[in-house]
Short mmCIF file of C-alpha atoms and ligand atoms in Angstrom, two decimals:
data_model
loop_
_atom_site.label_atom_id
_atom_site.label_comp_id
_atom_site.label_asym_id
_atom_site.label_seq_id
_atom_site.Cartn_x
_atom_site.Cartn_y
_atom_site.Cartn_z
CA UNK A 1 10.18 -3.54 -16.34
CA UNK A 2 9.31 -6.43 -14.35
CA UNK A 3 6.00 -7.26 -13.18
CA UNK A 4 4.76 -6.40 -9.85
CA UNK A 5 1.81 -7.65 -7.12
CA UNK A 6 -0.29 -4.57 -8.86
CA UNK A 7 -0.15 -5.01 -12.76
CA UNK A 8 -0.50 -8.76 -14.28
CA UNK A 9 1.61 -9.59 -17.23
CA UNK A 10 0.14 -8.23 -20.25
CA UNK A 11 -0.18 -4.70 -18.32
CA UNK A 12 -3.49 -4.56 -17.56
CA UNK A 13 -4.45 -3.30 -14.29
CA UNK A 14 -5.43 -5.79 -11.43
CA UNK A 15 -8.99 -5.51 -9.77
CA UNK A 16 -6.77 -6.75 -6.67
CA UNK A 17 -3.62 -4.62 -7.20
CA UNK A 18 -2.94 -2.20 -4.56
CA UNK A 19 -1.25 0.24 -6.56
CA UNK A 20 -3.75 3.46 -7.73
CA UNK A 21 -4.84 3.31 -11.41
CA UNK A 22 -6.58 6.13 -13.44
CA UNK A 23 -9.97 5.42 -12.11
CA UNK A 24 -8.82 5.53 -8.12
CA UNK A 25 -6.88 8.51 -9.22
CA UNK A 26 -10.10 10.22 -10.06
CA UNK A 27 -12.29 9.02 -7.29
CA UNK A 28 -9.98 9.46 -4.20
CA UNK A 29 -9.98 12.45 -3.67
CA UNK A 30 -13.94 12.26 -2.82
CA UNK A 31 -13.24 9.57 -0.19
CA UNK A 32 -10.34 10.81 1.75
CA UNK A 33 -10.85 11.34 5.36
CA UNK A 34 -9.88 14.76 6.02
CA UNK A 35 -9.34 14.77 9.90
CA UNK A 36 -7.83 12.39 12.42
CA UNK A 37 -11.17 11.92 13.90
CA UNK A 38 -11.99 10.21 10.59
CA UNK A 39 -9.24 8.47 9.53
CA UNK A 40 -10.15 4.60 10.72
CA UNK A 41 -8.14 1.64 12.09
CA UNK A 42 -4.36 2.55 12.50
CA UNK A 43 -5.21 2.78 15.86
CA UNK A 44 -1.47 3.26 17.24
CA UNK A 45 -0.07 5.56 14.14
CA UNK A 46 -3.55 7.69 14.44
CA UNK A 47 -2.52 7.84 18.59
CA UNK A 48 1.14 8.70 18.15
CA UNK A 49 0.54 11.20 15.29
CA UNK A 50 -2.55 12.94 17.42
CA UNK A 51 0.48 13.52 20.25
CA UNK A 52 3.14 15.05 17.73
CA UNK A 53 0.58 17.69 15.76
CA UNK A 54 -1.17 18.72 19.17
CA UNK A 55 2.27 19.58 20.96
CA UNK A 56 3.43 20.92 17.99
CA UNK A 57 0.08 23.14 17.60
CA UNK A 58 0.53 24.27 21.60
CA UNK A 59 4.15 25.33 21.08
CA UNK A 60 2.60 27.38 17.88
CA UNK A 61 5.87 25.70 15.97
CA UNK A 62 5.64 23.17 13.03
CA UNK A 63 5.28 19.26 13.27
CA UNK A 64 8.55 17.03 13.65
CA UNK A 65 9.21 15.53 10.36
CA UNK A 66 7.39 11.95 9.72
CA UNK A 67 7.98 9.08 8.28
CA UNK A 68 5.18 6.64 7.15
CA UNK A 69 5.98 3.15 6.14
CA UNK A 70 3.69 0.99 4.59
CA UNK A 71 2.33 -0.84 1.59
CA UNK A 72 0.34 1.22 -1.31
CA UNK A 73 -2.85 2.53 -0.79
CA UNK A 74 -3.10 2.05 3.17
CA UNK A 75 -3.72 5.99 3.52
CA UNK A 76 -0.04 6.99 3.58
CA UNK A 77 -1.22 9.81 1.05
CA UNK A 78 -4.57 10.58 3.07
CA UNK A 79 -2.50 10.75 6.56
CA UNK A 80 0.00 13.54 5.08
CA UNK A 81 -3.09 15.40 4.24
CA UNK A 82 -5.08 15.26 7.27
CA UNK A 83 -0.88 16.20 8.86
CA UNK A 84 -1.35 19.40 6.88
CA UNK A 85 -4.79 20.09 7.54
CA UNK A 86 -4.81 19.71 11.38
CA UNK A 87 -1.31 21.77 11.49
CA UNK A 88 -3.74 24.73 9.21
CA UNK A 89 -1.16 24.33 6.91
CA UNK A 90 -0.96 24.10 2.60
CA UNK A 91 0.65 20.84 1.53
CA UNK A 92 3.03 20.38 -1.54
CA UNK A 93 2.93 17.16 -2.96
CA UNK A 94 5.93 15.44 -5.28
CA UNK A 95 7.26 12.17 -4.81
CA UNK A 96 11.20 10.98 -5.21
CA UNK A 97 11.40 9.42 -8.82
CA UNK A 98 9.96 13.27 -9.89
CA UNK A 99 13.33 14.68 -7.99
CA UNK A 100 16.45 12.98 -9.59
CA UNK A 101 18.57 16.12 -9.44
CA UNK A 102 19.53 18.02 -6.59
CA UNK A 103 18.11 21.17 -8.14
CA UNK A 104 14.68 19.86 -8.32
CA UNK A 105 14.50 19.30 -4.74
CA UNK A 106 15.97 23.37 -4.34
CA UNK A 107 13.37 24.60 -6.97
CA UNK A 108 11.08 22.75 -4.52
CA UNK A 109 12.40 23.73 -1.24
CA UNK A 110 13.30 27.45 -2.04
CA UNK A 111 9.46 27.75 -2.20
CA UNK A 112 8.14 26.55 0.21
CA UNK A 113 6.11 29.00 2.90
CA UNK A 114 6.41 28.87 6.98
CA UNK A 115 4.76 25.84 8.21
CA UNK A 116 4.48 24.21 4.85
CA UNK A 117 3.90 20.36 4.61
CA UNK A 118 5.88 18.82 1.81
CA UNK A 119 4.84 15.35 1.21
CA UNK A 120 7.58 13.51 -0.34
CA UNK A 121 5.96 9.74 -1.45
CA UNK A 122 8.46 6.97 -2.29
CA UNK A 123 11.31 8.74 -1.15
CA UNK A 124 13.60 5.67 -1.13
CA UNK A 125 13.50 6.32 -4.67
CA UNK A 126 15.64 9.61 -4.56
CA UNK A 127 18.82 10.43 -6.07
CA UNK A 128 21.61 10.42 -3.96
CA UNK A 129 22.62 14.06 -4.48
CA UNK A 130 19.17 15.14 -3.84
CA UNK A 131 18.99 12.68 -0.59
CA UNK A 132 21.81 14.63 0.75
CA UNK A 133 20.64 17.66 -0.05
CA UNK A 134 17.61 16.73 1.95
CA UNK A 135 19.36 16.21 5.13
CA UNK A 136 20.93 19.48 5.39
CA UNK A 137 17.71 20.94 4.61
CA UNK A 138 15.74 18.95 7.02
CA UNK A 139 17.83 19.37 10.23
CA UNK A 140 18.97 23.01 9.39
CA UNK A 141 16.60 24.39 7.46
CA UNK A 142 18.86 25.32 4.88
CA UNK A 143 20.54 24.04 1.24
CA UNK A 144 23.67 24.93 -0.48
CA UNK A 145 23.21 25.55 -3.85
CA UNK A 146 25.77 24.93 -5.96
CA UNK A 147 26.46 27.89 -8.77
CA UNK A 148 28.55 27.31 -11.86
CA UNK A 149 30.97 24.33 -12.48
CA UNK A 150 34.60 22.91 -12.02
CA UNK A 151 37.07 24.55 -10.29
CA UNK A 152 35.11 28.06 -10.65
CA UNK A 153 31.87 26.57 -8.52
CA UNK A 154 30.70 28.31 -5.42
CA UNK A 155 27.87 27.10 -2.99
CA UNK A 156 25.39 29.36 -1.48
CA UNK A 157 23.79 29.01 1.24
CA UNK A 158 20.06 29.68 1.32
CA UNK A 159 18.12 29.77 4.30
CA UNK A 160 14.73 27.69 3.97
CA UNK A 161 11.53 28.37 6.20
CA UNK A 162 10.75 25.76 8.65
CA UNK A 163 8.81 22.81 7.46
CA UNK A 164 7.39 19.78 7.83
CA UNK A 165 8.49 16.32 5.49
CA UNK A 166 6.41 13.96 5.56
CA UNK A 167 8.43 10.80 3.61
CA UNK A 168 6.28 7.77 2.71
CA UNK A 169 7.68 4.63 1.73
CA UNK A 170 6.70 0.87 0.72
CA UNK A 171 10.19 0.24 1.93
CA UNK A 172 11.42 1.86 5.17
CA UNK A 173 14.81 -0.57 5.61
CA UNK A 174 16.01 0.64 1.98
CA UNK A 175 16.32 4.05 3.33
CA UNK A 176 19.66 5.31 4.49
CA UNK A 177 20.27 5.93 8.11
CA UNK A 178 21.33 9.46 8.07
CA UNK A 179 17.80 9.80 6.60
CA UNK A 180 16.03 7.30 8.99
CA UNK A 181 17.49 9.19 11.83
CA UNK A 182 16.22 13.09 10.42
CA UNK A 183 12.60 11.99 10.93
CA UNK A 184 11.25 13.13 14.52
CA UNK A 185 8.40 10.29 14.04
CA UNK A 186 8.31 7.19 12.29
CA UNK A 187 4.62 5.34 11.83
CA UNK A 188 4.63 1.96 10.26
CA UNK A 189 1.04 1.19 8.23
CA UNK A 190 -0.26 -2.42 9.03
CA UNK A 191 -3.07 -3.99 6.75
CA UNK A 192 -6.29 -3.37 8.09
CA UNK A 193 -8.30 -5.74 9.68
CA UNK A 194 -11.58 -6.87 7.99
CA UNK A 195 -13.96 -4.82 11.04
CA UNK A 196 -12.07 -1.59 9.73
CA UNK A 197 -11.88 -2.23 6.20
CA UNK A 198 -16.15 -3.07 6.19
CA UNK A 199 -16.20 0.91 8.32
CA UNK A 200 -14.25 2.29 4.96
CA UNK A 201 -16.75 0.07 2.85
CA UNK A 202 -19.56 1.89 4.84
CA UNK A 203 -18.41 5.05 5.13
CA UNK A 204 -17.44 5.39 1.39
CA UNK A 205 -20.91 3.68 0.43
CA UNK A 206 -22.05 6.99 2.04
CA UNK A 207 -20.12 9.66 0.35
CA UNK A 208 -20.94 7.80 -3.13
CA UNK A 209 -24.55 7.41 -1.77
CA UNK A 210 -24.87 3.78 -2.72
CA UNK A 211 -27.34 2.05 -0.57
CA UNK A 212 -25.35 -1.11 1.41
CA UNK A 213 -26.39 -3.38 4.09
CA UNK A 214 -23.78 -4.36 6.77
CA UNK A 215 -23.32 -7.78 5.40
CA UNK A 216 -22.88 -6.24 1.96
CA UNK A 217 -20.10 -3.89 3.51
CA UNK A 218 -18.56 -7.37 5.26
CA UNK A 219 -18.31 -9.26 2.33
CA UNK A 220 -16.49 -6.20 0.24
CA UNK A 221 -14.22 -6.16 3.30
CA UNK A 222 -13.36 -9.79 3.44
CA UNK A 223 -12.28 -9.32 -0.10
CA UNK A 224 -10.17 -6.64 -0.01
CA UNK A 225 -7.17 -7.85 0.90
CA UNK A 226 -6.26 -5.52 4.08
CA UNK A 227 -6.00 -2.44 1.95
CA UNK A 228 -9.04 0.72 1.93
CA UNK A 229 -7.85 1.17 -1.92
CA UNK A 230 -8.87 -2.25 -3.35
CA UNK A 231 -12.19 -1.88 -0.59
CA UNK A 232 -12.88 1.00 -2.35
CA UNK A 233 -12.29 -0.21 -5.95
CA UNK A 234 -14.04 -3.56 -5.58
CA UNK A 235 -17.34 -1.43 -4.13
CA UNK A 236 -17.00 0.63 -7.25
CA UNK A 237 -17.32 -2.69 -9.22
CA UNK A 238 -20.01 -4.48 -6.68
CA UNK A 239 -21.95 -0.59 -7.59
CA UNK A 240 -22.29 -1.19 -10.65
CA UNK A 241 -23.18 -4.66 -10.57
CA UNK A 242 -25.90 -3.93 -8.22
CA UNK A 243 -27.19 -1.03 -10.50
CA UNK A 244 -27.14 -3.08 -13.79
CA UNK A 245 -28.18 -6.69 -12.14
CA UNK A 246 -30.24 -5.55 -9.34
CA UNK A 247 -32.17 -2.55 -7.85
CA UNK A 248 -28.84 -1.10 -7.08
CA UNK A 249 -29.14 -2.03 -3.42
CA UNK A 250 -26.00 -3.78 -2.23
CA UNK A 251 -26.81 -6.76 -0.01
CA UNK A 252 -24.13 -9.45 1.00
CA UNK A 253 -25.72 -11.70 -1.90
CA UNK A 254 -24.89 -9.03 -4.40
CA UNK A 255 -21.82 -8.41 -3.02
CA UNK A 256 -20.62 -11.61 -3.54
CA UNK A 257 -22.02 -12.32 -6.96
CA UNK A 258 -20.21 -9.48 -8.37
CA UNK A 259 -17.20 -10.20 -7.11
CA UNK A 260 -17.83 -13.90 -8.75
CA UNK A 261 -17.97 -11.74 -11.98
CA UNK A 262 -14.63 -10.37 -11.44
CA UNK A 263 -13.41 -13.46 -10.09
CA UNK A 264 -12.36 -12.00 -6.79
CA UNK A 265 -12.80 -14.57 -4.17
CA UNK A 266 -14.38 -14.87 -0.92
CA UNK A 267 -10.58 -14.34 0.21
CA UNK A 268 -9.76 -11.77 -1.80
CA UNK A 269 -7.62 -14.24 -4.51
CA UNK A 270 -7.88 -13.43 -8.00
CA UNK A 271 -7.56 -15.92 -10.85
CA UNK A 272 -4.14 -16.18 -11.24
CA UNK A 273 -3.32 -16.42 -7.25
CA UNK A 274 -5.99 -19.50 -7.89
CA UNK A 275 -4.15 -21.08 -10.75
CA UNK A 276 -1.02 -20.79 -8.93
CA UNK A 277 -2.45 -22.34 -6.06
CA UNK A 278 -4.18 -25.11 -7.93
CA UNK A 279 -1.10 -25.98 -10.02
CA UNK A 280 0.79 -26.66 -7.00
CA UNK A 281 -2.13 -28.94 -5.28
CA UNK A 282 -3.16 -30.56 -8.64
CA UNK A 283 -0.34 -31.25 -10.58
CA UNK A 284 2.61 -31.54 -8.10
CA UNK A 285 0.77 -32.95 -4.42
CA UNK A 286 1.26 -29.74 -2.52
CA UNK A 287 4.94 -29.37 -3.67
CA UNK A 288 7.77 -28.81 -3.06
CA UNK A 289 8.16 -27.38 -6.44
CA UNK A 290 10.67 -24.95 -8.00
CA UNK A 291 9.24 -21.72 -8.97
CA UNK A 292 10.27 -22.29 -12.97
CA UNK A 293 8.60 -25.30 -13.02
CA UNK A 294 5.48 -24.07 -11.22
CA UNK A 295 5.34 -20.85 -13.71
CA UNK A 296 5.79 -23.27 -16.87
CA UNK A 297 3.33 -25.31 -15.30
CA UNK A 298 0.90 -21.93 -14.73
CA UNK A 299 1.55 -20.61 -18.55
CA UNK A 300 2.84 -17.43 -16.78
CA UNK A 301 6.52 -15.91 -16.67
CA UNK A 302 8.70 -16.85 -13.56
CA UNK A 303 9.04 -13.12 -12.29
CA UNK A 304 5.03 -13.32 -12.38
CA UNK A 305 4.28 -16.12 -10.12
CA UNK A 306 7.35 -14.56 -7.67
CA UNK A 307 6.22 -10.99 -7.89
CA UNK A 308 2.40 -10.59 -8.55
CA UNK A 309 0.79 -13.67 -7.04
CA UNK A 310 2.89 -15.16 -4.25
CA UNK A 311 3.79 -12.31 -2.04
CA UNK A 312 -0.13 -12.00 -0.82
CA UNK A 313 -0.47 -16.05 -1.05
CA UNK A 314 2.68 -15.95 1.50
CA UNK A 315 1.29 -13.43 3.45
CA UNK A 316 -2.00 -15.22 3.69
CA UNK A 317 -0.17 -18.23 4.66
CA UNK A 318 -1.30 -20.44 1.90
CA UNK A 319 1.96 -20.66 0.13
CA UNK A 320 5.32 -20.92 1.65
CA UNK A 321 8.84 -20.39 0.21
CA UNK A 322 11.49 -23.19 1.29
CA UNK A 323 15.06 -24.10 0.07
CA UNK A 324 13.00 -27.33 -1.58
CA UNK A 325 11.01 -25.01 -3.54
CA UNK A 326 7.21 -23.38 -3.56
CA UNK A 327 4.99 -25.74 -0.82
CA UNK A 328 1.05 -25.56 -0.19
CA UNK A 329 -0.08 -25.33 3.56
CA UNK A 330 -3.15 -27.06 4.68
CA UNK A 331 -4.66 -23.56 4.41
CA UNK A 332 -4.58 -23.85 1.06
CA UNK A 333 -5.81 -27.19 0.45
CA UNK A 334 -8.75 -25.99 2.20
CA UNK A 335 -8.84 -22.94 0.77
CA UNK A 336 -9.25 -25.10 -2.79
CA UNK A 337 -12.07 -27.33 -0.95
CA UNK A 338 -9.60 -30.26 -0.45
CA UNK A 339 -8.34 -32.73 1.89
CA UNK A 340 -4.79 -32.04 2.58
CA UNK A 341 -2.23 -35.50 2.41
CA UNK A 342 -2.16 -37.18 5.98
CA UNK A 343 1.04 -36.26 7.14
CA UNK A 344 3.56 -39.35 7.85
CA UNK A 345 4.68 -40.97 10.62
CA UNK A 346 6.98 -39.13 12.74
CA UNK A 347 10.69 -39.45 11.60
CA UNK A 348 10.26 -39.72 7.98
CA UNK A 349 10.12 -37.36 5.43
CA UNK A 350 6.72 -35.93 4.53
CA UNK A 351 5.55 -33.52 1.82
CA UNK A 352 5.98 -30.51 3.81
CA UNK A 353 9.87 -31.86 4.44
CA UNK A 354 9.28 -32.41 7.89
N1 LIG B 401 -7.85 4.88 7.23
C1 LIG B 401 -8.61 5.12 6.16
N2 LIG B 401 -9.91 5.38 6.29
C2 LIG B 401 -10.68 5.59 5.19
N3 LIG B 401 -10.22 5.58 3.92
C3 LIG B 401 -8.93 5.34 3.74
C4 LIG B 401 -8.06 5.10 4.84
N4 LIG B 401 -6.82 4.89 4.36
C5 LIG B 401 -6.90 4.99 3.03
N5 LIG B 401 -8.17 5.26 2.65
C6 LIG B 401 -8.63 5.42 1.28
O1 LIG B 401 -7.86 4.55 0.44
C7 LIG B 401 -7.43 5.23 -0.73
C8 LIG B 401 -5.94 5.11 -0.87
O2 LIG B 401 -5.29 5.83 0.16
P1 LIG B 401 -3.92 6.61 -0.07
O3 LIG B 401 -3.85 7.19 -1.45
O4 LIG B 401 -3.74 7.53 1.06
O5 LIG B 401 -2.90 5.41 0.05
P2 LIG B 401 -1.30 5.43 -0.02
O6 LIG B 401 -0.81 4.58 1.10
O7 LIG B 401 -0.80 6.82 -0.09
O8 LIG B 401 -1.02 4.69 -1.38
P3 LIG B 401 0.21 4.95 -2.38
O9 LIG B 401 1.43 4.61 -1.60
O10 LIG B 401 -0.08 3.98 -3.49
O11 LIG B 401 0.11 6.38 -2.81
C9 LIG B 401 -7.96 6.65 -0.63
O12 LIG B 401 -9.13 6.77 -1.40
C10 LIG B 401 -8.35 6.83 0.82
O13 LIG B 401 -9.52 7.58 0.92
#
């Protein structure tokens, strides 16, 4: 398997990754909002979804089906709850790599009650029987199910209560159209902004009744990488620190000395986005550099520097990807507490290939 932005070579889980491990696994369930009223930042998603379950509640029917896009751990999980707790309805919960035959999904449909919510999580990872299996189901409330084989095989229709799917997915252009177009809403998850993130700081602090100033919550936020999972793991860690180091009280000083420990950043890099970074600035001027070179050059594989650290150093626009190979912005220089080159006279080359 290769490596992803969540798990470092060598398997080990990343303080930074976004994707749960065991640990988050445990906790989360503790520090899910449970209503809309709760859920923070989203702002247009929250506003949109609020429209669809009210109308839906009025007409005394079930929700549209919905679609949530969105990178791991930005509530996609914690919105298809709150979906089935506003709606007063039980949730099922499977995801598509569980459902790689089309009888799975039946198993799972054939049971569900009226007004169920059946949270489907990466379903652009579904086989393609039970994908269309899934659209029959979802626009007529109803599968075939095939009995016996060959020639001799019959389908029978069964007729399914109506539900509500909620599909989530890291990867919303990957899904077919017929199953794009089944969905009555479609909300896209943006990372949060650092204001809403240090609110989920806060408001978890609370519920795990660890004492944190507002500068403490601000510096776990700024370090989090847009994403309430990592805010929540890295307050777990600053916790601790702040129990074993301190009198448990977690101040922005604390904050940020624990996360020193861990070598998180004050930008939410970890030590291997740094030696990437530094690699490029140190030993090749800023680049342009090919990415095998740059991964020799890091001791790391090339599907590691591609596919755990530079998607968030792109995003953070401190790396960019160009036909000359991997460059470093002037955000990064900076970043790294250095002057970037003086860029050349107009009209000739420089080291950005401008
Ligand atoms: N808007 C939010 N407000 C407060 N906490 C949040 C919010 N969104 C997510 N969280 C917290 O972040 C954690 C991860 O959320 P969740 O499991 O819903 O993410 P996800 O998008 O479903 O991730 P994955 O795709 O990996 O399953 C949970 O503990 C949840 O409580």
């Amino acid at each position: 398997m290769s490596p992803d932005e969540n798990t470092p070579a060598g398997g080990a889980e990343r303080l930074v990754g976004a994707v749960a491990d065991g640990e988050d696994t445990a906790v989360e369930a503790a520090l899910r909002p449970k209503d809309l009223g709760e859920f923070i930042g989203q702002t247009r998603v929250r506003e949109q979804l609020d429209l669809v379950l009210r109308a839906a509640r009025a007409r005394g029917g079930t929700a549209d089906h919905v679609l949530l896009s969105g990178a791991p751990g930005l509530g996609k999980t914690t919105l298809s709850m709150i979906i089935a707790a506003e709606m007063g309805a039980p949730i099922r919960i499977t995801s598509g790599p569980a459902i790689q035959h089309a009888g799975d999904l039946a198993s799972i449909l054939s049971s569900l009650t009226d007004g169920e919510v059946l949270f489907l999580d990466e379903i652009h990872r579904m086989s393609r029987p039970a994908e269309e299996m899934l659209y029959m189901a979802m626009e007529d409330f109803r599968v075939d199910v095939v009995v016996g084989k060959g020639p001799g095989a019959t389908a029978i229709p069964l007729e399914l209560p109506p539900f509500t799917l909620v599909g989530a997915t890291t990867r919303a252009g990957l899904l077919p159209p017929p199953l794009r177009d089944r969905f009555g809403f479609t909300g896209h998850m943006e990372f949060y902004e650092p204001a809403e993130l240090e609110r989920v700081v806060g408001r978890s602090a609370g519920l795990l009744d660890v004492e944190i100033s507002a500068e403490g919550a601000a510096e776990i936020a700024g370090r989090s990488r847009g994403t309430p999972r990592i805010a929540n793991r890295l307050l777990r860690r600053v916790r601790d620190y702040a129990q074993v180091r301190a009198d448990g009280v977690v101040t922005r000083e604390i904050a940020a000395q624990a996360l020193e420990v861990y070598e998180v950043d004050a930008r939410g890099l970890d030590r291997l986005d740094r030696a990437v970074l530094r690699a490029l600035l140190e030993l090749f001027g800023g680049g342009p550099v090919g990415l095998s070179t740059l991964a020799v050059a890091v001791g790391e594989e090339r599907e590691t520097v591609e596919e755990v650290a530079e998607p968030f150093l792109v995003r953070e626009g401190l790396l960019a990807r160009t036909p000359r190979g991997r460059v470093a912005t002037p955000a990064a220089w900076h970043h790294l507490g250095r002057t970037p080159p003086v860029a050349p006279p107009a009209g000739q080359p420089g080291l950005f290939g401008t």
